[in-house]
C-alpha positions as a Python dict, from the first residue, in 0.01 Angstrom:
ca = {
    (1, 'Q'): (0, 0, 0),
    (2, 'V'): (-161, -339, -5),
    (3, 'R'): (-387, -473, -254),
    (4, 'L'): (-531, -788, -261),
    (5, 'V'): (-770, -836, -604),
    (6, 'E'): (-968, -1175, -637),
    (7, 'S'): (-1151, -1262, -970),
    (8, 'G'): (-1312, -1577, -1203),
    (9, 'G'): (-1589, -1664, -943),
    (10, 'G'): (-1897, -1775, -1132),
    (11, 'S'): (-2119, -1994, -1136),
    (12, 'V'): (-2112, -2348, -1283),
    (13, 'Q'): (-2291, -2691, -1275),
    (14, 'A'): (-2122, -3018, -1107),
    (15, 'G'): (-1843, -3147, -1328),
    (16, 'G'): (-1755, -2781, -1410),
    (17, 'S'): (-1437, -2618, -1394),
    (18, 'L'): (-1330, -2245, -1277),
    (19, 'R'): (-999, -2063, -1210),
    (20, 'L'): (-932, -1810, -964),
    (21, 'S'): (-732, -1531, -961),
    (22, 'C'): (-584, -1334, -673),
    (23, 'S'): (-327, -1068, -747),
    (24, 'A'): (-144, -886, -504),
    (25, 'S'): (89, -578, -393),
    (26, 'R'): (454, -697, -411),
    (27, 'N'): (520, -619, -34),
    (28, 'I'): (251, -840, 109),
    (29, 'F'): (323, -1113, -179),
    (30, 'S'): (705, -1169, -187),
    (31, 'N'): (862, -1432, 47),
    (32, 'N'): (513, -1484, 230),
    (33, 'V'): (251, -1757, 183),
    (34, 'M'): (-39, -1731, -30),
    (35, 'G'): (-352, -1874, 60),
    (36, 'W'): (-762, -1936, -72),
    (37, 'Y'): (-984, -1985, 167),
    (38, 'R'): (-1392, -2025, 128),
    (39, 'Q'): (-1656, -1957, 351),
    (40, 'A'): (-2043, -2058, 299),
    (41, 'P'): (-2350, -1996, 453),
    (42, 'G'): (-2358, -2045, 798),
    (43, 'K'): (-2022, -2196, 815),
    (44, 'Q'): (-1657, -2084, 929),
    (45, 'R'): (-1410, -1999, 703),
    (46, 'E'): (-1223, -2281, 655),
    (47, 'L'): (-845, -2327, 417),
    (48, 'V'): (-876, -2444, 75),
    (49, 'A'): (-512, -2475, -31),
    (50, 'R'): (-209, -2232, 38),
    (51, 'I'): (148, -2193, -89),
    (52, 'S'): (485, -2100, 41),
    (53, 'S'): (733, -1848, -141),
    (54, 'G'): (891, -2220, -224),
    (55, 'G'): (644, -2393, -347),
    (56, 'M'): (542, -2598, -80),
    (57, 'I'): (184, -2666, -124),
    (58, 'N'): (-130, -2790, 148),
    (59, 'Y'): (-499, -2851, 51),
    (60, 'V'): (-775, -2960, 274),
    (61, 'D'): (-905, -3303, 225),
    (62, 'S'): (-1200, -3265, 81),
    (63, 'V'): (-1032, -3041, -238),
    (64, 'K'): (-730, -3297, -316),
    (65, 'G'): (-710, -3491, -618),
    (66, 'R'): (-942, -3164, -783),
    (67, 'F'): (-757, -2855, -706),
    (68, 'T'): (-495, -2699, -794),
    (69, 'I'): (-271, -2430, -618),
    (70, 'T'): (-11, -2227, -830),
    (71, 'R'): (149, -1905, -805),
    (72, 'D'): (376, -1649, -1040),
    (73, 'N'): (622, -1462, -851),
    (74, 'A'): (697, -1251, -1142),
    (75, 'R'): (297, -1149, -1136),
    (76, 'N'): (254, -1126, -784),
    (77, 'T'): (-25, -1356, -845),
    (78, 'V'): (-164, -1673, -711),
    (79, 'Y'): (-422, -1880, -878),
    (80, 'L'): (-651, -2177, -785),
    (81, 'Q'): (-715, -2422, -1061),
    (82, 'M'): (-1078, -2595, -936),
    (83, 'N'): (-1193, -2919, -1132),
    (84, 'N'): (-1450, -3153, -1104),
    (85, 'L'): (-1682, -2928, -908),
    (86, 'K'): (-1944, -3026, -646),
    (87, 'P'): (-2215, -2860, -495),
    (88, 'E'): (-2022, -2860, -155),
    (89, 'D'): (-1776, -2622, -296),
    (90, 'T'): (-2011, -2380, -304),
    (91, 'A'): (-1874, -2081, -102),
    (92, 'V'): (-1748, -1682, -103),
    (93, 'Y'): (-1338, -1769, -178),
    (94, 'Y'): (-1075, -1563, -33),
    (95, 'C'): (-788, -1476, -69),
    (96, 'A'): (-508, -1433, 167),
    (97, 'A'): (-173, -1343, 253),
    (98, 'E'): (-7, -1456, 504),
    (99, 'T'): (287, -1237, 621),
    (100, 'P'): (453, -1241, 966),
    (101, 'S'): (263, -912, 1076),
    (102, 'Q'): (-68, -965, 969),
    (103, 'W'): (-258, -1158, 765),
    (104, 'Y'): (-438, -959, 457),
    (105, 'W'): (-771, -1030, 317),
    (106, 'G'): (-933, -1025, -29),
    (107, 'Q'): (-1300, -893, -79),
    (108, 'G'): (-1373, -1261, -176),
    (109, 'T'): (-1501, -1393, -517),
    (110, 'Q'): (-1862, -1584, -520),
    (111, 'V'): (-1853, -1952, -640),
    (112, 'T'): (-2137, -2151, -691),
    (113, 'V'): (-2195, -2515, -790),
    (114, 'S'): (-2552, -2633, -902),
    (115, 'S'): (-2615, -3001, -915),
}
């Protein structure tokens, strides 16, 4: 059974922080890249950050120095710590499990940043 459940979204003012969590079933978490993506209204879904099972990390340039992705392999959970949030970070954030056969997506969690 496949499970990806995000939590931690909400509304904050610019400069604030949020921490997103994504709990996954072991069969899609173990040994796979886990990623956070976001989609703002009227825009395409874009990569925010991704982390391999070995800890290799990629960030989109716009979040470097503000966001941190981590994973807890014992808990099958990936996190996204978001600091110094900006209004342009407003979007629905999705967790993804990038398995060799297919990608799995969570239901998304809304992040709204007001100026």
